[in-house]
Amino acid sequence: MKLSLVAPCYNEEANIKRFFDAVKTAFDGKVTDYEIVFVNDGSKDGTYKELKKLYDENKKDNNIQVLTFSRNFGKESAMYAGLSNAKGDYVCIIDADLQQRPEVVLAMLDKINSDEDIDCVAAYQENRKESKAMSGIKSGFYKFINKIADVDFVNGASDFRLMKRSMVEAILDMSEYHRFSKGIFSWVGFNTAYIPYTVEEREFGETKWTVGKLFKYAIDGIISFSTFPLKLATAIGITTSIISVLYLIFVVLQKLIAGIDVPGYATIVVLVLFLGGMQLFCLGILGEYLSKIYVQVKNRPIYILKEHLGKDDED
Ligand code: UDP
Ligand code: MG
């Protein structure tokens, strides 16, 4: 098996068949030896039915696997499951919603075959189809996280990428529960080449991203690949301690030398609120890390499979 396409699907009933056809058309005569690993991430619509139908229709070609989760575990888990079961020497992660065209995979293959030294070809969005404010926020986030994290994050790079088997194995070795793939791809190393692509409009179904989810994702990324917030808490603590000692000296001198009674109420209220706020903020940072550790040590599986169609030893 040469190429595996890993396609996470969550409520994509209208896209499954069209995705499959698009791949077939794009690959026709160019890529013959390939499989598609669909991961049905606990879809609530007819995605499973569509996948089952597709699987039955193409059973003789033996080029489709369908992994069905017991519930929705999220795209990160779906990608992990797909990578775990992909059999190709090359593996490409691609969305099932046709926003990422299969034609781009051909360009990725050309690129990876053009230079032996390349282990991974990632597609990045040259121009984002989103509001100025949103892309401003995103590029600000990338600047920030690149400053504080141990690994490089490339703005605009998505999960849409083609990897050699060696890189896939390295990613599978990172079996952490809280998965932030943008960081993982970068952490494992390997030579990555980037090619620009344009994201298509979503024709059917809807995006699963909300502003709230994006925000949480950003925080997860920071917590997963940086200990900067913890150090920030220390820095805040030290700074406020120094300032408070200086202020204490100032107040005592005011009283002793100038004989001024410090007008107390407002100062005290402001200080109590400010310090209380800072303490809670720092506790919150600790809590974020603690909760990640807590979930990780429970060692729960990243996903639970309900069914695996097209598994080797099935027939
Ligand atoms: N997806 C998934 N599980 C989820 C959310 C999304 O498997 O919990 C899949 C989804 O079906 C799609 C891909 O991940 O194939 C990207 O999702 P989406 O289109 O919502 O993200 P966007 O393209 O808007 O970034
Ligand atoms: Mg999409």
GROMACS .gro file of C-alpha atoms and ligand atoms in nm:
model
  341
    1MET     CA    1   0.000   0.000   0.000
    2LYS     CA    2   0.152   0.326  -0.105
    3LEU     CA    3  -0.071   0.610   0.014
    4SER     CA    4  -0.325   0.632   0.296
    5LEU     CA    5  -0.567   0.920   0.321
    6VAL     CA    6  -0.689   0.976   0.676
    7ALA     CA    7  -1.023   1.157   0.677
    8PRO     CA    8  -1.187   1.250   1.009
    9CYS     CA    9  -1.563   1.285   0.973
   10TYR     CA   10  -1.805   1.437   1.217
   11ASN     CA   11  -2.155   1.493   1.081
   12GLU     CA   12  -2.048   1.494   0.719
   13GLU     CA   13  -2.325   1.282   0.564
   14ALA     CA   14  -2.358   1.506   0.259
   15ASN     CA   15  -1.985   1.507   0.194
   16ILE     CA   16  -1.876   1.142   0.220
   17LYS     CA   17  -1.975   1.025  -0.125
   18ARG     CA   18  -1.863   1.348  -0.289
   19PHE     CA   19  -1.530   1.329  -0.110
   20PHE     CA   20  -1.476   0.973  -0.226
   21ASP     CA   21  -1.565   1.064  -0.585
   22ALA     CA   22  -1.343   1.370  -0.577
   23VAL     CA   23  -1.049   1.159  -0.462
   24LYS     CA   24  -1.118   0.901  -0.730
   25THR     CA   25  -1.136   1.164  -1.002
   26ALA     CA   26  -0.827   1.347  -0.885
   27PHE     CA   27  -0.619   1.031  -0.846
   28ASP     CA   28  -0.741   0.866  -1.166
   29GLY     CA   29  -0.439   0.738  -1.358
   30LYS     CA   30  -0.199   0.920  -1.126
   31VAL     CA   31  -0.218   0.736  -0.796
   32THR     CA   32  -0.332   0.378  -0.815
   33ASP     CA   33  -0.224   0.224  -0.489
   34TYR     CA   34  -0.412   0.405  -0.215
   35GLU     CA   35  -0.662   0.356   0.066
   36ILE     CA   36  -0.894   0.592   0.250
   37VAL     CA   37  -0.921   0.561   0.627
   38PHE     CA   38  -1.246   0.727   0.731
   39VAL     CA   39  -1.280   0.797   1.099
   40ASN     CA   40  -1.640   0.846   1.200
   41ASP     CA   41  -1.600   1.055   1.511
   42GLY     CA   42  -1.935   0.980   1.677
   43SER     CA   43  -2.143   1.150   1.409
   44LYS     CA   44  -2.506   1.209   1.493
   45ASP     CA   45  -2.636   1.232   1.139
   46GLY     CA   46  -2.631   0.974   0.858
   47THR     CA   47  -2.251   0.971   0.823
   48TYR     CA   48  -2.223   0.610   0.938
   49LYS     CA   49  -2.485   0.494   0.687
   50GLU     CA   50  -2.304   0.674   0.407
   51LEU     CA   51  -1.971   0.525   0.508
   52LYS     CA   52  -2.112   0.175   0.539
   53LYS     CA   53  -2.270   0.204   0.196
   54LEU     CA   54  -1.945   0.325   0.045
   55TYR     CA   55  -1.755   0.046   0.217
   56ASP     CA   56  -1.992  -0.222   0.091
   57GLU     CA   57  -1.985  -0.086  -0.262
   58ASN     CA   58  -1.606  -0.086  -0.272
   59LYS     CA   59  -1.534  -0.395  -0.068
   60LYS     CA   60  -1.379  -0.575  -0.362
   61ASP     CA   61  -1.118  -0.301  -0.408
   62ASN     CA   62  -1.020  -0.332  -0.045
   63ASN     CA   63  -0.928   0.036  -0.034
   64ILE     CA   64  -1.154   0.170   0.241
   65GLN     CA   65  -1.137   0.142   0.617
   66VAL     CA   66  -1.410   0.284   0.836
   67LEU     CA   67  -1.333   0.337   1.203
   68THR     CA   68  -1.634   0.428   1.411
   69PHE     CA   69  -1.593   0.581   1.756
   70SER     CA   70  -1.829   0.510   2.042
   71ARG     CA   71  -1.890   0.884   2.076
   72ASN     CA   72  -1.744   1.216   1.960
   73PHE     CA   73  -1.383   1.236   2.073
   74GLY     CA   74  -1.275   1.532   1.863
   75LYS     CA   75  -1.066   1.571   1.550
   76GLU     CA   76  -0.736   1.522   1.731
   77SER     CA   77  -0.843   1.176   1.850
   78ALA     CA   78  -0.983   1.096   1.507
   79MET     CA   79  -0.651   1.181   1.345
   80TYR     CA   80  -0.465   0.963   1.596
   81ALA     CA   81  -0.695   0.670   1.527
   82GLY     CA   82  -0.659   0.719   1.153
   83LEU     CA   83  -0.281   0.735   1.170
   84SER     CA   84  -0.273   0.426   1.393
   85ASN     CA   85  -0.460   0.222   1.136
   86ALA     CA   86  -0.324   0.365   0.810
   87LYS     CA   87  -0.114   0.112   0.625
   88GLY     CA   88   0.052   0.335   0.366
   89ASP     CA   89   0.418   0.425   0.333
   90TYR     CA   90   0.285   0.775   0.289
   91VAL     CA   91  -0.003   0.905   0.497
   92CYS     CA   92  -0.201   1.220   0.429
   93ILE     CA   93  -0.446   1.379   0.671
   94ILE     CA   94  -0.730   1.549   0.487
   95ASP     CA   95  -1.069   1.685   0.593
   96ALA     CA   96  -1.370   1.500   0.462
   97ASP     CA   97  -1.564   1.821   0.394
   98LEU     CA   98  -1.390   1.892   0.061
   99GLN     CA   99  -1.249   2.221   0.185
  100GLN     CA  100  -0.911   2.063   0.120
  101ARG     CA  101  -0.903   1.944  -0.240
  102PRO     CA  102  -0.757   1.601  -0.318
  103GLU     CA  103  -0.571   1.762  -0.610
  104VAL     CA  104  -0.345   1.928  -0.353
  105VAL     CA  105  -0.241   1.579  -0.238
  106LEU     CA  106  -0.097   1.520  -0.585
  107ALA     CA  107   0.110   1.835  -0.551
  108MET     CA  108   0.226   1.712  -0.210
  109LEU     CA  109   0.329   1.378  -0.359
  110ASP     CA  110   0.526   1.555  -0.634
  111LYS     CA  111   0.698   1.766  -0.376
  112ILE     CA  112   0.790   1.478  -0.144
  113ASN     CA  113   0.918   1.272  -0.436
  114SER     CA  114   1.124   1.561  -0.568
  115ASP     CA  115   1.363   1.553  -0.274
  116GLU     CA  116   1.457   1.248  -0.069
  117ASP     CA  117   1.533   1.466   0.227
  118ILE     CA  118   1.174   1.584   0.271
  119ASP     CA  119   0.975   1.382   0.526
  120CYS     CA  120   0.657   1.582   0.529
  121VAL     CA  121   0.474   1.825   0.303
  122ALA     CA  122   0.227   2.052   0.477
  123ALA     CA  123  -0.022   2.278   0.306
  124TYR     CA  124  -0.066   2.626   0.440
  125GLN     CA  125  -0.332   2.882   0.360
  126GLU     CA  126  -0.179   3.163   0.164
  127ASN     CA  127  -0.470   3.393   0.213
  128ARG     CA  128  -0.726   3.312   0.473
  129LYS     CA  129  -1.091   3.341   0.389
  130GLU     CA  130  -1.191   3.505   0.712
  131SER     CA  131  -1.237   3.849   0.857
  132LYS     CA  132  -0.942   4.084   0.905
  133ALA     CA  133  -1.003   4.083   1.280
  134MET     CA  134  -0.995   3.704   1.299
  135SER     CA  135  -0.673   3.668   1.099
  136GLY     CA  136  -0.525   3.949   1.309
  137ILE     CA  137  -0.608   3.761   1.629
  138LYS     CA  138  -0.470   3.437   1.486
  139SER     CA  139  -0.142   3.588   1.371
  140GLY     CA  140  -0.107   3.759   1.710
  141PHE     CA  141  -0.158   3.423   1.877
  142TYR     CA  142   0.109   3.259   1.663
  143LYS     CA  143   0.358   3.535   1.738
  144PHE     CA  144   0.288   3.495   2.109
  145ILE     CA  145   0.302   3.116   2.121
  146ASN     CA  146   0.621   3.105   1.912
  147LYS     CA  147   0.785   3.332   2.166
  148ILE     CA  148   0.691   3.123   2.468
  149ALA     CA  149   0.679   2.765   2.337
  150ASP     CA  150   0.960   2.515   2.286
  151VAL     CA  151   0.852   2.440   1.930
  152ASP     CA  152   0.772   2.641   1.617
  153PHE     CA  153   0.415   2.692   1.508
  154VAL     CA  154   0.355   2.797   1.149
  155ASN     CA  155   0.071   3.041   1.101
  156GLY     CA  156  -0.176   2.917   0.842
  157ALA     CA  157  -0.045   2.560   0.842
  158SER     CA  158  -0.323   2.313   0.902
  159ASP     CA  159  -0.338   1.941   0.971
  160PHE     CA  160  -0.357   1.894   0.595
  161ARG     CA  161  -0.023   1.724   0.534
  162LEU     CA  162   0.148   1.427   0.376
  163MET     CA  163   0.398   1.235   0.587
  164LYS     CA  164   0.638   0.950   0.544
  165ARG     CA  165   0.593   0.640   0.756
  166SER     CA  166   0.885   0.730   0.985
  167MET     CA  167   0.719   1.055   1.087
  168VAL     CA  168   0.383   0.884   1.137
  169GLU     CA  169   0.546   0.635   1.376
  170ALA     CA  170   0.703   0.921   1.570
  171ILE     CA  171   0.365   1.091   1.606
  172LEU     CA  172   0.202   0.766   1.719
  173ASP     CA  173   0.468   0.735   1.988
  174MET     CA  174   0.337   1.059   2.135
  175SER     CA  175   0.035   0.908   2.296
  176GLU     CA  176  -0.050   1.201   2.522
  177TYR     CA  177  -0.415   1.251   2.601
  178HIS     CA  178  -0.437   1.624   2.534
  179ARG     CA  179  -0.336   1.637   2.174
  180PHE     CA  180  -0.240   1.959   2.004
  181SER     CA  181  -0.133   1.834   1.665
  182LYS     CA  182   0.015   2.158   1.538
  183GLY     CA  183   0.265   2.133   1.822
  184ILE     CA  184   0.312   1.759   1.787
  185PHE     CA  185   0.397   1.782   1.416
  186SER     CA  186   0.659   2.037   1.496
  187TRP     CA  187   0.789   1.866   1.813
  188VAL     CA  188   0.872   1.537   1.640
  189GLY     CA  189   1.100   1.722   1.401
  190PHE     CA  190   1.164   1.583   1.050
  191ASN     CA  191   1.206   1.800   0.742
  192THR     CA  192   0.885   1.969   0.648
  193ALA     CA  193   0.823   2.149   0.320
  194TYR     CA  194   0.531   2.388   0.283
  195ILE     CA  195   0.310   2.440  -0.017
  196PRO     CA  196   0.039   2.704  -0.042
  197TYR     CA  197  -0.322   2.606  -0.100
  198THR     CA  198  -0.659   2.771  -0.100
  199VAL     CA  199  -0.930   2.653   0.133
  200GLU     CA  200  -1.256   2.589  -0.047
  201GLU     CA  201  -1.589   2.707   0.085
  202ARG     CA  202  -1.778   2.446   0.280
  203GLU     CA  203  -2.074   2.344   0.065
  204PHE     CA  204  -2.252   2.105   0.298
  205GLY     CA  205  -2.271   2.073   0.673
  206GLU     CA  206  -2.118   2.329   0.900
  207THR     CA  207  -1.787   2.403   1.064
  208LYS     CA  208  -1.748   2.265   1.414
  209TRP     CA  209  -1.548   2.565   1.528
  210THR     CA  210  -1.703   2.832   1.744
  211VAL     CA  211  -1.521   3.129   1.894
  212GLY     CA  212  -1.535   2.957   2.233
  213LYS     CA  213  -1.381   2.636   2.097
  214LEU     CA  214  -1.108   2.830   1.918
  215PHE     CA  215  -1.021   3.010   2.240
  216LYS     CA  216  -1.004   2.683   2.432
  217TYR     CA  217  -0.791   2.533   2.156
  218ALA     CA  218  -0.549   2.825   2.183
  219ILE     CA  219  -0.519   2.783   2.560
  220ASP     CA  220  -0.466   2.407   2.517
  221GLY     CA  221  -0.187   2.477   2.271
  222ILE     CA  222  -0.011   2.706   2.514
  223ILE     CA  223  -0.048   2.470   2.810
  224SER     CA  224   0.062   2.167   2.606
  225PHE     CA  225   0.381   2.316   2.468
  226SER     CA  226   0.490   2.585   2.709
  227THR     CA  227   0.551   2.631   3.078
  228PHE     CA  228   0.559   3.007   3.034
  229PRO     CA  229   0.232   3.071   3.224
  230LEU     CA  230   0.377   2.895   3.530
  231LYS     CA  231   0.683   3.115   3.515
  232LEU     CA  232   0.460   3.415   3.463
  233ALA     CA  233   0.288   3.335   3.792
  234THR     CA  234   0.625   3.333   3.967
  235ALA     CA  235   0.723   3.660   3.800
  236ILE     CA  236   0.397   3.826   3.905
  237GLY     CA  237   0.448   3.704   4.262
  238ILE     CA  238   0.804   3.834   4.283
  239THR     CA  239   0.717   4.169   4.126
  240THR     CA  240   0.423   4.236   4.355
  241SER     CA  241   0.630   4.137   4.659
  242ILE     CA  242   0.905   4.383   4.567
  243ILE     CA  243   0.656   4.661   4.498
  244SER     CA  244   0.477   4.597   4.827
  245VAL     CA  245   0.803   4.615   5.028
  246LEU     CA  246   0.890   4.945   4.855
  247TYR     CA  247   0.542   5.077   4.926
  248LEU     CA  248   0.568   4.966   5.289
  249ILE     CA  249   0.892   5.162   5.331
  250PHE     CA  250   0.729   5.463   5.164
  251VAL     CA  251   0.429   5.452   5.396
  252VAL     CA  252   0.641   5.415   5.711
  253LEU     CA  253   0.865   5.705   5.608
  254GLN     CA  254   0.561   5.919   5.528
  255LYS     CA  255   0.431   5.857   5.877
  256LEU     CA  256   0.765   5.898   6.060
  257ILE     CA  257   0.917   6.186   5.868
  258ALA     CA  258   0.628   6.385   5.728
  259GLY     CA  259   0.382   6.280   5.996
  260ILE     CA  260   0.111   6.222   5.739
  261ASP     CA  261  -0.152   5.967   5.835
  262VAL     CA  262  -0.208   5.757   5.526
  263PRO     CA  263  -0.566   5.785   5.407
  264GLY     CA  264  -0.636   5.419   5.429
  265TYR     CA  265  -0.967   5.296   5.296
  266ALA     CA  266  -0.930   5.339   4.922
  267THR     CA  267  -0.572   5.213   4.922
  268ILE     CA  268  -0.661   4.902   5.117
  269VAL     CA  269  -0.962   4.818   4.907
  270VAL     CA  270  -0.763   4.856   4.585
  271LEU     CA  271  -0.473   4.651   4.719
  272VAL     CA  272  -0.688   4.372   4.855
  273LEU     CA  273  -0.881   4.343   4.530
  274PHE     CA  274  -0.571   4.364   4.315
  275LEU     CA  275  -0.375   4.108   4.512
  276GLY     CA  276  -0.677   3.881   4.548
  277GLY     CA  277  -0.725   3.895   4.173
  278MET     CA  278  -0.361   3.819   4.104
  279GLN     CA  279  -0.365   3.525   4.344
  280LEU     CA  280  -0.671   3.376   4.185
  281PHE     CA  281  -0.523   3.430   3.840
  282CYS     CA  282  -0.207   3.242   3.939
  283LEU     CA  283  -0.408   2.968   4.106
  284GLY     CA  284  -0.603   2.939   3.784
  285ILE     CA  285  -0.282   2.888   3.588
  286LEU     CA  286  -0.178   2.613   3.830
  287GLY     CA  287  -0.524   2.464   3.795
  288GLU     CA  288  -0.496   2.450   3.417
  289TYR     CA  289  -0.178   2.245   3.437
  290LEU     CA  290  -0.306   2.036   3.724
  291SER     CA  291  -0.623   1.943   3.538
  292LYS     CA  292  -0.417   1.833   3.238
  293ILE     CA  293  -0.194   1.621   3.463
  294TYR     CA  294  -0.500   1.478   3.638
  295VAL     CA  295  -0.659   1.363   3.316
  296GLN     CA  296  -0.329   1.234   3.179
  297VAL     CA  297  -0.246   1.017   3.481
  298LYS     CA  298  -0.581   0.848   3.459
  299ASN     CA  299  -0.439   0.711   3.139
  300ARG     CA  300  -0.768   0.689   2.959
  301PRO     CA  301  -0.767   0.584   2.595
  302ILE     CA  302  -0.753   0.860   2.333
  303TYR     CA  303  -1.053   0.707   2.159
  304ILE     CA  304  -1.283   0.407   2.185
  305LEU     CA  305  -1.360   0.208   1.874
  306LYS     CA  306  -1.708   0.074   1.827
  307GLU     CA  307  -1.647  -0.083   1.490
  308HIS     CA  308  -1.369  -0.121   1.238
  309LEU     CA  309  -1.469  -0.201   0.882
  310GLY     CA  310  -1.191  -0.312   0.651
  311LYS     CA  311  -0.958  -0.427   0.923
  312ASP     CA  312  -0.710  -0.680   0.787
  313ASP     CA  313  -0.794  -0.984   0.996
  314GLU     CA  314  -1.168  -0.935   0.951
  315ASP     CA  315  -1.203  -1.173   0.662
  316UDP     N1  316  -1.411   1.675   1.278
  316UDP     C1  317  -1.404   1.559   1.355
  316UDP     N2  318  -1.442   1.566   1.486
  316UDP     C2  319  -1.485   1.680   1.545
  316UDP     C3  320  -1.489   1.798   1.467
  316UDP     C4  321  -1.451   1.792   1.334
  316UDP     O1  322  -1.365   1.454   1.305
  316UDP     O2  323  -1.520   1.677   1.663
  316UDP     C5  324  -1.371   1.671   1.134
  316UDP     C6  325  -1.474   1.727   1.038
  316UDP     O3  326  -1.568   1.631   0.999
  316UDP     C7  327  -1.389   1.773   0.921
  316UDP     C8  328  -1.259   1.813   0.989
  316UDP     O4  329  -1.257   1.749   1.116
  316UDP     O5  330  -1.364   1.669   0.829
  316UDP     C9  331  -1.245   1.964   1.006
  316UDP     O6  332  -1.357   2.014   1.077
  316UDP     P1  333  -1.429   2.151   1.037
  316UDP     O7  334  -1.461   2.149   0.892
  316UDP     O8  335  -1.539   2.171   1.133
  316UDP     O9  336  -1.314   2.255   1.066
  316UDP     P2  337  -1.269   2.376   0.971
  316UDP    O10  338  -1.251   2.320   0.832
  316UDP    O11  339  -1.381   2.474   0.978
  316UDP    O12  340  -1.141   2.422   1.032
  317MG      MG  341  -1.376   2.224   0.724
   0.00000   0.00000   0.00000
